[in-house]
Every structure is written in structure tokens, then in C-alpha cells.
Amino acid sequence: MNCSFDQIDIFFDDFKLKKTTAMKKNILLLVFSLIFISTTSIAQNYTKGSIATTSNETIKGRVLIDYETQKISLKKDLKESSYTFSQVKSVTLGTTTLVKGDIDGTAYYTSNVVSGKGSLYKINDSQYLITGNNGKNVVINTDEKSSKTPGKLAVLFDDCNSIRALLNNEDNFNAPALRKIVEIYNTCDYGIYTPTKKEVKNATLHNTDQASFFAGIGAGLNNVRFFDNNNSESLASVQVQAGVIASPSFFGRIQGNLFITLEGSANFSGEKDFDTNTSETTSFRINSYRAFLGLEYLFNKTGKIKPFAGFSIGVTSDSFEGNVDGFNFDITGGNPILAPKIGVRLQLPNQKHIGITFTYVSEYENNLSFPVNNTVIPLIVNNENVTLSLNYYF
């Protein structure tokens, strides 16, 4: 193939011209697209209509109501004007005329849809203002689905018990549904708020933790052994205790049956002479201070008589004051302890409870000693406790 240089130059000039023309077309197309998109996105918030000013002037154009700035914008002949709410008495959007009104201290442009004790006002095609009991009001956006809408309307219509079933069963709060709800409210048999059986049941399922405080008194016997002696003697004591029991909601179906317990107690005994289980003349009193953390399982939780069983772990601090073979001492010991328990609670007419509890504190050792002159005298005391207490739960 034979080509002259002039033909090659013409070919490249034609190619450059076509390429430049194509690029210009693409750029123009891109510019027009951007202008169209920008114009569309700006104009989509405006609605064809008009405003009526307080000076009795009607101006047509495209209207936008901005409740945040309390201003109305109007576009006409590529010119945009801005008006405050105080300058405009009504707005027409399409075929709907919105009149300015004051509701709970806030200015709204609305058209009245339903009037009565409860009223429904249209703000625009997707927003509605509803007024209810005691001057309360709420704005509902029909384009947005929210699980909070039934709750908002239930608060708004809190003097109409029958309407809550309708609210809870409604899936789509559109304009017809809102109109129906307000009309039903206006014909309601008004009364004081009373939860339905279903609401009570649902509230129980989502109930918060159950908890009770308690306080009581009791009596106990402390079986005391010394060193490796198998013989024991009993030391009587009086007891006071206080604490809290709680059944968290995450226990689910066993909430109200299973309780976590936290308890503190103090036990005070009189002085006793021990003469059968020790080789030395020994006399002392014991004051014990204990803290327990445990679990209790309550049977028959809906009945008047409620037996229970439980188990606790804790610590004890025992104070011994007395003498051995004429030598006085005042010393303190302690140990971890285990305490199974059984009892029963009786429900009172005021829904509080009285409980009777039998507690066994398993045997533990106090490895004690005290100095006399230059000698340290050992004293190992083994304790085993049973207590019977009466508690009031409140």
C-alpha cells in the first residue's frame, strides 16, 4: 500500500478533529447532567403553590416551609424570596391550603383534617400533627416506619384505654389510619389510665429485677470443742440479721423462684464455764459477726405459703473474751464458713412476708493463742452452729 505524506497528514488531522469534537460533546453532556441533577435535588424540596402575606398579597411560585428557621422560601421566575412566619398567614401547597396556627407555643401551617378533643392536622403529604389529652401533641411522619409510633400515640391518648389495642395492632400509620385513630379517640369512653391484662402480662415478662430487704432476730446454739477432744458443750446466743434477696430478670421463667441472697448477722452469747470437755478451767463468751452470699430456691412462688431451701458461703469473725486457768484473754479468730438453710415465707395481707429460717453453719476451727508472761498459750476452739430466725421481708 502506497501513501503520500500529505495523505498521512490529512488522516491525522481528521483523527484529531474527531477526537476533539467527541471530547467536547462528552464534556457538554457531563455539564448538562450535573446541572440537571443539581436543579432536581434543589427543587425537590419545593412544592408548587402560593403564599398569602399579612399585607393581603398572594404570591405564586414554588414554596418551601422550614420549621427549623421559622421561614418560608418562595421561588418565582428564577428569583428566590424569604419570608418569616410572622409575614405569612397561609400557604397553599398544590390544592391544599395550610393556615398558620399556634399549637402549644409553636407555629404550624396546617389544614385541619379531624376536629374534636383530639385533632388531626396535615402539615404536608407526609407529616401530620396530632393533638390529644391535656394539650399534648406529636408530629407523625407517614414515610418513616417507627416502632415508637404506637407508644407516642398511647401517651397522647392516655385517657382512652380502649384505643391502645388498636394502636398495638396497627402496622401502617398512614394518613387514613391516623384519621381513623383520631376519630375513634373522639368517641371514646374516657377514663383514668388502666393497663389491660395483656399489658400487665407483657410488663411482667419485661419486668425489672425483683428485690426485697429483710431484717430479723433469732436464737442459736454453738457446739464448742477444744483441741482434738470429741466432747462438746453448747453455748446459747441471740442473733440479729439483715440483708437483701433479689431475683434478676435474666433468670427468665425461674424469676421469683431463684433468689440471690446477701446477708449480714451478729451473734452474742453469754459467758459459759466449760468443765466437761477441757482439762483446764475455761470460761468465755463469743460474739460472732458473719457475712453470707448465697442462693435460695422458693417453692410455690404464687401461693401464700412459700417453702424455700438455700445454700450460702461466707466468712465469720469470732471474738472470744474470758479466761483459761485464771489467765484472762480477749482475742479474735475467724474462718470461711458454709451454711445450708431451709425455711418458709408467709405472705401477709399487705403483700409483704414473714419468714422462718433454720440455718446450719458447718464446723470450723479457730486456731487461737494468747500470751501470758513469757509464754504463749494455745487455744483451739471448734465451732458448729445452728440458728432459728424470724425475718420480715419488705
Coordinates of C-alpha atoms in Angstrom, one line a residue:
M1 CA 0.0 0.0 0.0
N2 CA 1.5 3.3 -1.1
C3 CA 0.6 6.6 0.8
S4 CA 2.0 10.0 0.3
F5 CA 3.0 12.2 3.3
D6 CA 0.1 14.6 2.5
Q7 CA -2.4 11.8 2.8
I8 CA -0.9 10.8 6.2
D9 CA -1.1 14.4 7.5
I10 CA -4.8 14.7 6.4
F11 CA -5.6 11.4 8.1
F12 CA -4.1 12.5 11.4
D13 CA -5.7 16.0 11.2
D14 CA -9.1 14.3 10.7
F15 CA -8.5 12.0 13.6
K16 CA -7.6 14.8 15.9
L17 CA -10.7 16.8 14.9
K18 CA -13.0 13.9 15.5
K19 CA -11.3 13.2 18.9
T20 CA -11.6 16.8 20.0
T21 CA -15.3 17.0 18.9
A22 CA -16.1 13.8 20.8
M23 CA -14.4 15.2 23.9
K24 CA -16.3 18.5 23.7
K25 CA -19.6 16.5 23.4
N26 CA -18.8 14.4 26.4
I27 CA -17.8 17.5 28.5
L28 CA -21.1 19.3 27.5
L29 CA -23.1 16.2 28.3
L30 CA -21.4 15.9 31.7
V31 CA -22.1 19.6 32.5
F32 CA -25.7 19.4 31.5
S33 CA -26.1 16.2 33.6
L34 CA -24.6 17.9 36.6
I35 CA -26.9 21.0 36.1
F36 CA -29.9 18.7 35.8
I37 CA -29.0 16.7 38.9
S38 CA -28.3 19.8 40.9
T39 CA -31.5 21.5 39.8
T40 CA -33.6 18.4 40.6
S41 CA -32.1 17.9 44.0
I42 CA -32.6 21.5 45.0
A43 CA -36.1 21.8 43.6
Q44 CA -37.4 18.5 45.1
N45 CA -38.0 20.2 48.5
Y46 CA -40.2 22.9 46.9
T47 CA -43.9 22.4 46.1
K48 CA -45.9 24.4 43.6
G49 CA -48.2 26.7 45.4
S50 CA -48.6 30.2 46.8
I51 CA -48.4 32.2 50.0
A52 CA -50.8 34.8 51.4
T53 CA -48.9 37.5 53.3
T54 CA -50.2 39.5 56.2
S55 CA -50.4 42.5 53.8
N56 CA -53.0 40.7 51.8
E57 CA -50.7 39.9 48.9
T58 CA -50.9 36.5 47.2
I59 CA -47.6 35.3 45.5
K60 CA -47.4 32.2 43.4
G61 CA -44.3 30.1 42.9
R62 CA -42.6 27.1 44.4
V63 CA -42.9 27.0 48.2
L64 CA -40.7 25.5 51.0
I65 CA -41.6 25.7 54.7
D66 CA -38.6 25.4 57.1
Y67 CA -39.7 24.9 60.7
E68 CA -36.2 24.9 61.9
T69 CA -35.5 28.5 60.8
Q70 CA -39.2 29.5 61.0
K71 CA -39.0 30.9 57.5
I72 CA -40.8 30.3 54.2
S73 CA -38.9 30.4 50.9
L74 CA -40.6 31.1 47.6
K75 CA -39.1 30.7 44.1
K76 CA -40.6 32.7 41.2
D77 CA -39.0 33.5 37.8
L78 CA -35.6 32.2 38.9
K79 CA -35.7 34.6 41.9
E80 CA -35.9 33.3 45.5
S81 CA -37.5 35.3 48.3
S82 CA -37.6 34.5 52.0
Y83 CA -40.4 35.3 54.5
T84 CA -40.6 34.9 58.2
F85 CA -43.6 33.1 59.7
S86 CA -44.9 36.4 61.1
Q87 CA -45.2 37.7 57.5
V88 CA -47.2 34.8 56.1
K89 CA -50.7 34.0 57.3
S90 CA -51.4 31.0 55.0
V91 CA -49.6 28.7 52.5
T92 CA -51.1 26.8 49.6
L93 CA -49.3 23.6 48.5
G94 CA -50.8 22.1 45.4
T95 CA -54.6 22.2 46.2
T96 CA -54.2 22.1 50.0
T97 CA -54.3 25.4 51.9
L98 CA -52.4 25.5 55.2
V99 CA -53.4 28.1 57.8
K100 CA -51.0 29.3 60.4
G101 CA -51.9 28.4 64.0
D102 CA -50.2 28.2 67.4
I103 CA -50.2 24.8 69.0
D104 CA -48.5 24.5 72.4
G105 CA -46.4 27.6 71.7
T106 CA -45.2 26.5 68.3
A107 CA -46.4 27.9 65.0
Y108 CA -47.6 25.4 62.3
Y109 CA -49.1 25.8 58.9
T110 CA -51.7 23.1 58.7
S111 CA -55.0 22.1 57.2
N112 CA -57.5 20.6 59.7
V113 CA -58.5 17.0 58.9
V114 CA -60.3 16.0 62.1
S115 CA -61.5 18.2 64.9
G116 CA -62.6 17.3 68.4
K117 CA -60.9 16.5 71.7
G118 CA -58.3 15.0 69.5
S119 CA -57.4 16.8 66.3
L120 CA -55.5 15.8 63.2
Y121 CA -53.8 18.4 61.1
K122 CA -52.0 17.9 57.7
I123 CA -48.6 19.7 57.5
N124 CA -47.6 18.2 54.1
D125 CA -48.1 15.0 52.2
S126 CA -46.0 13.0 54.7
Q127 CA -46.3 14.9 58.0
Y128 CA -49.3 15.1 60.3
L129 CA -49.8 17.0 63.6
I130 CA -52.0 15.3 66.2
T131 CA -53.3 16.8 69.4
G132 CA -54.6 14.8 72.3
N133 CA -55.4 14.8 76.0
N134 CA -54.2 17.8 78.2
G135 CA -53.0 19.7 75.1
K136 CA -50.2 17.2 74.3
N137 CA -49.3 16.9 70.6
V138 CA -47.0 14.9 68.3
V139 CA -45.9 15.1 64.7
I140 CA -46.0 11.8 62.8
N141 CA -44.1 11.2 59.5
T142 CA -46.0 8.7 57.4
D143 CA -43.0 8.0 55.3
E144 CA -41.0 6.7 58.2
K145 CA -41.9 3.4 60.0
S146 CA -41.1 3.6 63.7
S147 CA -41.7 1.1 66.5
K148 CA -42.2 4.2 68.8
T149 CA -45.3 5.5 67.0
P150 CA -47.8 3.3 69.0
G151 CA -46.2 4.4 72.2
K152 CA -46.3 8.1 71.3
L153 CA -50.0 7.9 70.4
A154 CA -50.8 5.9 73.5
V155 CA -49.3 8.7 75.6
L156 CA -51.2 11.3 73.6
F157 CA -54.5 9.4 74.1
D158 CA -53.7 8.2 77.7
D159 CA -57.3 8.8 78.9
C160 CA -58.7 6.3 76.3
N161 CA -58.0 2.7 77.4
S162 CA -59.8 1.0 74.6
I163 CA -57.7 2.7 71.8
R164 CA -54.4 1.0 72.9
A165 CA -55.4 -2.4 71.4
L166 CA -56.0 -0.6 68.0
L167 CA -52.6 1.1 68.3
N168 CA -50.7 -2.1 69.1
N169 CA -52.3 -3.9 66.2
E170 CA -51.7 -1.2 63.6
D171 CA -48.8 -1.8 61.2
N172 CA -49.0 1.1 58.8
F173 CA -49.6 4.6 60.3
N174 CA -50.6 6.3 57.1
A175 CA -53.0 9.2 56.6
P176 CA -56.2 7.0 56.6
A177 CA -55.0 5.1 59.7
L178 CA -54.3 8.3 61.6
R179 CA -57.7 9.7 60.7
K180 CA -59.4 6.6 61.9
I181 CA -57.4 6.6 65.2
V182 CA -58.3 10.2 66.0
E183 CA -62.0 9.7 65.1
I184 CA -62.1 6.7 67.4
Y185 CA -60.4 8.6 70.2
N186 CA -63.0 11.4 69.9
T187 CA -65.8 8.9 70.5
C188 CA -64.0 7.1 73.4
D189 CA -65.4 6.4 76.8
Y190 CA -62.7 8.4 78.6
G191 CA -61.3 7.3 81.9
I192 CA -58.2 7.0 84.1
Y193 CA -55.4 5.0 82.6
T194 CA -55.8 1.3 83.4
P195 CA -53.5 -1.4 82.0
T196 CA -55.1 -4.2 80.1
K197 CA -54.5 -7.9 81.0
K198 CA -52.2 -8.2 78.0
E199 CA -50.2 -5.2 79.0
V200 CA -49.8 -6.5 82.6
K201 CA -48.6 -9.8 81.2
N202 CA -46.1 -8.1 78.9
A203 CA -45.0 -5.9 81.7
T204 CA -44.4 -8.9 83.8
L205 CA -42.3 -10.5 81.0
H206 CA -40.2 -7.4 80.8
N207 CA -40.2 -6.7 84.5
T208 CA -37.2 -5.3 86.2
D209 CA -35.3 -7.3 88.9
Q210 CA -37.4 -8.4 91.9
A211 CA -35.8 -7.5 95.2
S212 CA -36.7 -7.3 98.9
F213 CA -34.9 -6.2 102.0
F214 CA -35.3 -8.2 105.2
A215 CA -34.4 -7.9 108.9
G216 CA -34.9 -10.3 111.8
I217 CA -33.9 -11.8 115.1
G218 CA -33.1 -15.3 116.2
A219 CA -31.5 -17.7 118.6
G220 CA -28.7 -20.1 118.2
L221 CA -26.7 -22.9 119.7
N222 CA -22.9 -23.1 119.3
N223 CA -21.4 -26.5 119.9
V224 CA -17.9 -25.9 121.2
R225 CA -15.0 -28.4 121.2
F226 CA -11.4 -27.8 122.3
F227 CA -8.4 -29.2 120.5
D228 CA -8.9 -32.8 119.5
N229 CA -11.5 -33.5 122.2
N230 CA -14.6 -35.2 120.8
N231 CA -16.8 -34.0 123.6
S232 CA -18.7 -30.7 123.1
E233 CA -20.7 -28.3 125.1
S234 CA -23.4 -25.9 123.8
L235 CA -23.3 -22.2 124.1
A236 CA -26.6 -20.3 123.6
S237 CA -26.7 -17.0 121.7
V238 CA -29.1 -14.4 120.4
Q239 CA -28.8 -13.2 116.8
V240 CA -29.8 -10.2 114.7
Q241 CA -29.6 -10.1 110.9
A242 CA -30.4 -8.0 107.9
G243 CA -29.9 -8.4 104.2
V244 CA -31.4 -8.4 100.7
I245 CA -32.7 -11.0 98.3
A246 CA -33.0 -10.4 94.6
S247 CA -34.3 -12.4 91.6
P248 CA -32.9 -10.8 88.4
S249 CA -35.0 -10.6 85.2
F250 CA -32.4 -12.6 83.3
F251 CA -33.5 -15.6 85.3
G252 CA -36.4 -15.8 82.9
R253 CA -39.0 -18.4 83.9
I254 CA -37.5 -19.1 87.2
Q255 CA -37.5 -15.4 88.2
G256 CA -39.4 -15.3 91.5
N257 CA -38.3 -18.8 92.3
L258 CA -34.5 -18.4 92.4
F259 CA -33.0 -15.6 94.5
I260 CA -29.5 -14.3 95.2
T261 CA -29.1 -13.5 98.9
L262 CA -26.7 -11.2 100.7
E263 CA -26.9 -11.2 104.4
G264 CA -25.0 -10.0 107.5
S265 CA -25.6 -11.2 111.1
A266 CA -24.3 -10.7 114.6
N267 CA -24.5 -13.3 117.3
F268 CA -24.0 -12.5 121.0
S269 CA -23.6 -15.2 123.7
G270 CA -23.4 -15.1 127.5
E271 CA -20.4 -16.3 129.3
K272 CA -20.2 -20.0 130.0
D273 CA -18.0 -22.2 132.1
F274 CA -16.7 -25.2 130.2
D275 CA -15.9 -28.1 132.6
T276 CA -16.6 -31.4 130.8
N277 CA -14.6 -31.0 127.6
T278 CA -11.5 -29.3 128.7
S279 CA -8.7 -30.2 131.1
E280 CA -8.3 -26.6 132.2
T281 CA -10.8 -24.3 133.9
T282 CA -12.1 -22.4 130.9
S283 CA -14.8 -19.7 130.7
F284 CA -15.6 -17.3 127.9
R285 CA -18.2 -15.6 125.7
I286 CA -18.3 -15.5 121.9
N287 CA -19.5 -12.6 119.7
S288 CA -19.6 -13.6 116.1
Y289 CA -20.0 -11.3 113.1
R290 CA -20.8 -13.1 109.8
A291 CA -21.4 -12.2 106.1
F292 CA -23.1 -14.6 103.6
L293 CA -23.6 -14.7 99.9
G294 CA -25.9 -17.5 98.6
L295 CA -28.8 -18.8 96.6
E296 CA -32.3 -19.6 97.7
Y297 CA -35.0 -21.5 95.7
L298 CA -38.5 -20.5 96.6
F299 CA -41.3 -23.1 96.0
N300 CA -44.9 -22.2 95.3
K301 CA -44.0 -18.6 94.4
T302 CA -47.6 -17.6 93.8
G303 CA -49.0 -19.1 96.9
K304 CA -49.5 -17.7 100.4
I305 CA -47.1 -20.3 102.0
K306 CA -43.8 -20.5 100.3
P307 CA -41.2 -23.1 101.4
F308 CA -37.6 -22.5 100.4
A309 CA -34.2 -24.1 100.6
G310 CA -30.8 -22.5 100.1
F311 CA -27.1 -22.6 100.5
S312 CA -24.6 -19.8 101.4
I313 CA -20.9 -19.3 101.7
G314 CA -19.4 -16.7 103.9
V315 CA -16.9 -15.6 106.5
T316 CA -17.1 -15.2 110.2
S317 CA -15.1 -13.1 112.7
D318 CA -15.4 -14.5 116.3
S319 CA -14.4 -12.5 119.3
F320 CA -13.5 -14.6 122.4
E321 CA -13.4 -12.9 125.9
G322 CA -12.8 -14.9 129.0
N323 CA -10.1 -16.9 130.8
V324 CA -8.2 -20.2 130.9
D325 CA -6.9 -21.4 134.2
G326 CA -7.3 -17.9 135.7
F327 CA -5.5 -16.2 132.8
N328 CA -7.7 -13.6 131.1
F329 CA -7.8 -13.2 127.3
D330 CA -9.6 -11.1 124.6
I331 CA -8.7 -12.5 121.2
T332 CA -10.3 -12.7 117.8
G333 CA -10.4 -15.6 115.3
G334 CA -12.3 -16.4 112.1
N335 CA -12.7 -18.7 109.2
P336 CA -14.6 -19.3 105.9
I337 CA -18.0 -21.0 106.6
L338 CA -20.7 -22.9 104.7
A339 CA -24.3 -22.6 105.7
P340 CA -27.2 -24.6 104.2
K341 CA -30.7 -23.5 105.2
I342 CA -34.4 -24.3 104.9
G343 CA -37.4 -22.3 105.8
V344 CA -40.8 -20.9 104.8
R345 CA -42.2 -17.5 104.0
L346 CA -45.8 -16.5 104.8
Q347 CA -47.4 -13.8 102.6
L348 CA -49.1 -11.1 104.6
P349 CA -52.3 -9.1 103.6
N350 CA -50.0 -6.1 102.7
Q351 CA -48.1 -8.4 100.2
K352 CA -45.0 -8.4 102.5
H353 CA -43.7 -11.6 104.0
I354 CA -42.7 -13.1 107.3
G355 CA -40.1 -15.9 107.1
I356 CA -38.9 -18.6 109.5
T357 CA -35.4 -19.9 108.7
F358 CA -33.3 -22.7 110.1
T359 CA -29.6 -22.4 109.3
Y360 CA -26.8 -24.8 109.9
V361 CA -23.2 -23.4 110.0
S362 CA -20.8 -26.3 109.4
E363 CA -18.0 -26.9 111.8
Y364 CA -15.0 -24.6 111.5
E365 CA -11.8 -24.1 113.6
N366 CA -10.5 -21.1 115.4
N367 CA -6.8 -21.6 115.9
L368 CA -6.1 -19.1 118.8
S369 CA -3.3 -18.2 121.1
F370 CA -2.6 -15.5 123.7
P371 CA 0.5 -14.5 125.7
V372 CA 0.8 -14.9 129.4
N373 CA 4.0 -13.5 130.8
N374 CA 6.7 -15.0 128.5
T375 CA 4.6 -18.0 127.5
V376 CA 2.1 -18.3 124.5
I377 CA -0.9 -20.3 125.5
P378 CA -2.6 -22.1 122.6
L379 CA -6.4 -22.3 122.4
I380 CA -8.0 -24.2 119.5
V381 CA -11.8 -23.9 119.5
N382 CA -14.0 -25.9 117.1
N383 CA -17.4 -24.3 116.5
E384 CA -20.6 -25.7 115.0
N385 CA -23.7 -23.6 114.8
V386 CA -27.5 -23.9 114.4
T387 CA -29.8 -20.9 114.4
L388 CA -33.5 -20.4 114.1
S389 CA -34.5 -16.9 113.0
L390 CA -37.7 -14.9 112.3
N391 CA -37.4 -12.3 109.4
Y392 CA -39.6 -9.6 108.0
Y393 CA -39.3 -9.1 104.2
F394 CA -40.2 -5.6 102.9

